[in-house]
Structures are given as structure tokens and as C-alpha cells.
Amino acid sequence: MQIDKLRGRELDQLFNAILSLRDLEECYRFFDDLCTVNEIQSLAQRLEVARMLREGNTYHKIETETGASTATISRVKRSLNYGNDAYGMALDRIKKKEREEQTE
């Protein structure tokens, strides 16, 4: 795992802070203080690219709809294929939660 190179007190503190957030509003507030708008948008864009790649969309369609560069799309695809399956895990959980909310 590449993240092992980064492990340490500061990163643990960051991840524990994220895990402490209780709802979407707290996430918005925390990330607004923590990151620039461009940084937040880049993170969101990568997750959307991952979702679209998993759905079988072409690079062209992803580039057109998200504005992501082909380099970003390639990097996300490499993570999907050879990474830690974290994109898949998160996207599957989001999809599951959305289905549960629809049946309530």
C-alpha cells in the first residue's frame, strides 16, 4: 500500500477528524475550512470519474461531462484496476445507502 509511506500522527489526526464528522453539513464546513474550492472540486471530480469508469463510460464522455483531463482519468483507472479498491468500496456504499433511502 502506497499510503504506508504517508502514515503518521498527522495523517491519523486528519483521518480521525474526518471520521468524527456527523453529517453532510459538517463535512461541507470542515472541508471548506481545510481545503481550497479547487482542491475539493478535484477530489469530487476523481470520485465522479471513478463512478463513470465503473459504469463503462468512455474517456471522451468522462472528459466531456466532468472536465477531467485524460491524465486524471488514466490515474483513476489505474487506481480502480491496481489500487486498494477504495473507490469501489466507497461507491458501493453510496449506492447501497441511496437504495436504502429510496425504500424508506
Coordinates of N, CA and C in Angstrom, one line a residue:
M1 N 0.8 -1.2 0.0 CA 0.0 0.0 0.0 C 0.9 1.2 0.0
Q2 N 0.6 2.1 -0.9 CA 1.4 3.4 -1.0 C 1.2 4.3 0.2
I3 N 0.0 4.2 0.7 CA -0.3 5.1 1.9 C 0.6 4.8 3.1
D4 N 1.2 3.6 3.1 CA 2.1 3.3 4.2 C 3.2 4.3 4.3
K5 N 3.6 4.8 3.2 CA 4.7 5.8 3.2 C 4.3 7.1 3.9
L6 N 3.0 7.4 3.9 CA 2.5 8.6 4.5 C 2.1 8.5 6.0
R7 N 1.9 7.3 6.4 CA 1.3 7.0 7.7 C 2.1 7.8 8.8
G8 N 1.3 8.3 9.7 CA 2.0 9.0 10.8 C 0.9 9.7 11.6
R9 N 1.3 10.4 12.7 CA 0.4 11.1 13.6 C -0.4 12.1 12.9
E10 N 0.2 12.9 12.0 CA -0.6 14.0 11.3 C -1.7 13.4 10.4
L11 N -1.4 12.4 9.7 CA -2.4 11.8 8.8 C -3.4 11.1 9.6
D12 N -3.0 10.4 10.7 CA -4.0 9.8 11.6 C -5.0 10.8 12.1
Q13 N -4.4 12.0 12.5 CA -5.2 13.1 13.0 C -6.2 13.5 12.0
L14 N -5.8 13.7 10.8 CA -6.7 14.1 9.7 C -7.8 13.1 9.5
F15 N -7.5 11.8 9.3 CA -8.5 10.8 9.1 C -9.4 10.7 10.3
N16 N -8.9 10.8 11.5 CA -9.8 10.7 12.6 C -10.7 11.9 12.7
A17 N -10.2 13.1 12.3 CA -11.1 14.3 12.2 C -12.2 14.0 11.2
I18 N -11.9 13.5 10.0 CA -12.9 13.2 9.0 C -13.9 12.2 9.6
L19 N -13.4 11.1 10.2 CA -14.3 10.1 10.8 C -15.2 10.7 11.9
S20 N -14.8 11.8 12.5 CA -15.6 12.3 13.6 C -16.8 13.2 13.1
L21 N -16.8 13.5 11.8 CA -17.9 14.3 11.2 C -19.2 13.5 11.2
R22 N -20.3 14.2 11.6 CA -21.5 13.5 11.9 C -22.5 13.5 10.7
D23 N -22.4 14.5 9.8 CA -23.3 14.6 8.7 C -22.7 15.4 7.6
L24 N -23.5 15.5 6.5 CA -23.1 16.2 5.3 C -22.7 17.6 5.6
E25 N -23.5 18.3 6.4 CA -23.3 19.7 6.7 C -22.0 19.9 7.4
E26 N -21.6 19.0 8.3 CA -20.3 19.1 9.0 C -19.2 18.8 8.0
C27 N -19.4 17.9 7.0 CA -18.4 17.7 6.0 C -18.1 18.9 5.2
Y28 N -19.2 19.6 4.8 CA -19.1 20.8 4.0 C -18.3 21.9 4.8
R29 N -18.6 22.0 6.0 CA -18.0 23.0 6.9 C -16.5 22.7 7.1
F30 N -16.2 21.4 7.4 CA -14.8 21.0 7.6 C -14.0 21.2 6.4
F31 N -14.5 20.7 5.3 CA -13.7 20.7 4.0 C -13.5 22.2 3.5
D32 N -14.5 23.0 3.8 CA -14.4 24.4 3.4 C -13.3 25.1 4.2
D33 N -13.1 24.7 5.4 CA -12.0 25.3 6.2 C -10.7 24.6 5.8
L34 N -10.7 23.4 5.5 CA -9.5 22.6 5.3 C -8.9 22.8 3.9
C35 N -9.7 22.9 2.9 CA -9.2 22.9 1.5 C -9.7 24.1 0.7
T36 N -9.0 24.3 -0.4 CA -9.5 25.4 -1.3 C -10.6 24.8 -2.1
V37 N -11.4 25.6 -2.7 CA -12.5 25.2 -3.5 C -12.0 24.3 -4.6
N38 N -10.9 24.6 -5.3 CA -10.3 23.8 -6.3 C -9.9 22.4 -5.8
E39 N -9.3 22.3 -4.6 CA -8.9 21.0 -4.1 C -10.2 20.1 -3.8
I40 N -11.2 20.7 -3.3 CA -12.5 20.0 -3.0 C -13.0 19.5 -4.4
Q41 N -13.1 20.4 -5.3 CA -13.6 20.0 -6.7 C -12.8 18.9 -7.3
S42 N -11.5 19.0 -7.2 CA -10.6 17.9 -7.7 C -10.9 16.6 -7.1
L43 N -11.1 16.5 -5.8 CA -11.4 15.3 -5.1 C -12.8 14.7 -5.6
A44 N -13.8 15.6 -5.7 CA -15.1 15.2 -6.1 C -15.1 14.8 -7.6
Q45 N -14.3 15.4 -8.4 CA -14.1 15.1 -9.8 C -13.6 13.6 -9.9
R46 N -12.5 13.3 -9.1 CA -11.9 12.0 -9.2 C -12.9 10.9 -8.8
L47 N -13.7 11.2 -7.8 CA -14.7 10.2 -7.4 C -15.8 10.0 -8.6
E48 N -16.2 11.1 -9.2 CA -17.1 11.0 -10.3 C -16.5 10.3 -11.5
V49 N -15.2 10.5 -11.8 CA -14.5 9.8 -12.8 C -14.5 8.3 -12.5
A50 N -14.3 7.9 -11.3 CA -14.3 6.5 -10.9 C -15.7 5.9 -11.1
R51 N -16.7 6.6 -10.7 CA -18.1 6.1 -10.9 C -18.3 5.9 -12.4
M52 N -18.0 6.9 -13.2 CA -18.3 6.7 -14.6 C -17.4 5.6 -15.3
L53 N -16.2 5.5 -14.9 CA -15.4 4.4 -15.4 C -16.0 3.0 -15.0
R54 N -16.4 2.9 -13.8 CA -17.0 1.6 -13.4 C -18.3 1.3 -14.1
E55 N -19.0 2.4 -14.6 CA -20.2 2.2 -15.4 C -19.9 1.9 -16.9
G56 N -18.6 2.0 -17.2 CA -18.2 1.6 -18.6 C -18.2 2.8 -19.6
N57 N -18.2 4.0 -19.1 CA -18.2 5.2 -19.9 C -16.8 5.3 -20.6
T58 N -16.8 5.9 -21.8 CA -15.6 6.2 -22.5 C -14.8 7.4 -21.9
Y59 N -13.5 7.4 -22.2 CA -12.7 8.6 -21.8 C -13.3 9.9 -22.3
H60 N -13.7 9.8 -23.6 CA -14.3 11.0 -24.2 C -15.5 11.5 -23.4
K61 N -16.4 10.6 -23.1 CA -17.6 11.0 -22.4 C -17.3 11.5 -21.0
I62 N -16.4 10.9 -20.3 CA -16.0 11.3 -19.0 C -15.3 12.7 -19.0
E63 N -14.4 12.9 -20.0 CA -13.8 14.2 -20.2 C -14.8 15.3 -20.5
T64 N -15.7 15.0 -21.3 CA -16.8 16.0 -21.7 C -17.7 16.3 -20.5
E65 N -18.1 15.3 -19.7 CA -19.1 15.5 -18.7 C -18.4 16.1 -17.4
T66 N -17.2 15.7 -17.1 CA -16.6 16.1 -15.8 C -15.5 17.2 -16.0
G67 N -15.0 17.4 -17.2 CA -13.9 18.3 -17.4 C -12.5 17.8 -17.0
A68 N -12.5 16.5 -16.6 CA -11.2 15.9 -16.1 C -10.3 15.7 -17.3
S69 N -9.1 15.8 -17.1 CA -8.1 15.6 -18.2 C -7.9 14.1 -18.4
T70 N -7.4 13.7 -19.5 CA -7.2 12.2 -19.8 C -6.1 11.7 -18.8
A71 N -5.2 12.5 -18.3 CA -4.2 12.1 -17.3 C -4.9 11.7 -16.0
T72 N -5.9 12.6 -15.6 CA -6.7 12.3 -14.4 C -7.5 11.0 -14.5
I73 N -8.1 10.9 -15.7 CA -8.9 9.7 -15.9 C -8.1 8.5 -15.9
S74 N -6.9 8.5 -16.5 CA -6.0 7.4 -16.5 C -5.5 7.0 -15.1
R75 N -5.2 8.1 -14.3 CA -4.8 7.8 -12.9 C -5.9 7.1 -12.1
V76 N -7.1 7.6 -12.3 CA -8.2 7.0 -11.5 C -8.4 5.6 -12.0
K77 N -8.3 5.4 -13.3 CA -8.5 4.0 -13.9 C -7.4 3.1 -13.3
R78 N -6.2 3.5 -13.2 CA -5.1 2.7 -12.7 C -5.4 2.4 -11.2
S79 N -5.9 3.3 -10.5 CA -6.3 3.1 -9.1 C -7.4 2.0 -9.0
L80 N -8.4 2.1 -9.9 CA -9.5 1.2 -10.0 C -9.0 -0.2 -10.3
N81 N -8.0 -0.3 -11.2 CA -7.5 -1.6 -11.6 C -6.5 -2.2 -10.7
Y82 N -5.6 -1.4 -10.1 CA -4.5 -1.9 -9.3 C -4.3 -1.3 -7.9
G83 N -5.3 -0.5 -7.5 CA -5.2 0.1 -6.2 C -5.8 -0.7 -5.1
N84 N -6.3 -0.1 -4.1 CA -6.8 -0.7 -2.9 C -8.2 -1.0 -2.9
D85 N -8.9 -0.8 -4.0 CA -10.4 -1.0 -4.1 C -11.1 0.0 -3.3
A86 N -10.5 1.1 -2.9 CA -11.2 2.1 -2.0 C -12.3 2.8 -2.8
Y87 N -12.0 3.2 -4.1 CA -13.1 3.8 -4.9 C -14.3 2.9 -4.9
G88 N -14.1 1.6 -5.2 CA -15.2 0.7 -5.3 C -15.9 0.5 -4.0
M89 N -15.2 0.4 -2.9 CA -15.8 0.3 -1.6 C -16.7 1.5 -1.3
A90 N -16.2 2.7 -1.5 CA -17.0 3.9 -1.3 C -18.2 4.0 -2.2
L91 N -18.0 3.8 -3.5 CA -19.1 3.9 -4.4 C -20.2 2.9 -4.2
D92 N -19.8 1.7 -3.8 CA -20.8 0.6 -3.5 C -21.6 1.0 -2.2
R93 N -20.9 1.6 -1.2 CA -21.6 2.0 0.0 C -22.6 3.2 -0.3
I94 N -22.1 4.1 -1.2 CA -23.0 5.3 -1.5 C -24.3 4.7 -2.2
K95 N -24.0 3.8 -3.2 CA -25.1 3.2 -3.9 C -26.1 2.5 -3.0
K96 N -25.5 1.7 -2.1 CA -26.4 1.0 -1.1 C -27.2 1.9 -0.3
K97 N -26.6 3.0 0.2 CA -27.3 4.0 1.0 C -28.4 4.7 0.2
E98 N -28.1 5.0 -1.0 CA -29.2 5.6 -1.9 C -30.3 4.7 -2.0
R99 N -30.1 3.4 -2.3 CA -31.2 2.4 -2.4 C -32.0 2.3 -1.1
E100 N -31.3 2.3 0.0 CA -32.0 2.2 1.3 C -32.9 3.4 1.5
E101 N -32.4 4.6 1.2 CA -33.2 5.8 1.4 C -34.4 5.8 0.4
Q102 N -34.3 5.2 -0.7 CA -35.4 5.2 -1.7 C -36.5 4.2 -1.2
T103 N -36.2 3.2 -0.4 CA -37.2 2.3 0.0 C -37.8 2.7 1.4
E104 N -37.3 3.7 2.0 CA -37.9 4.2 3.2 C -39.2 4.9 3.1

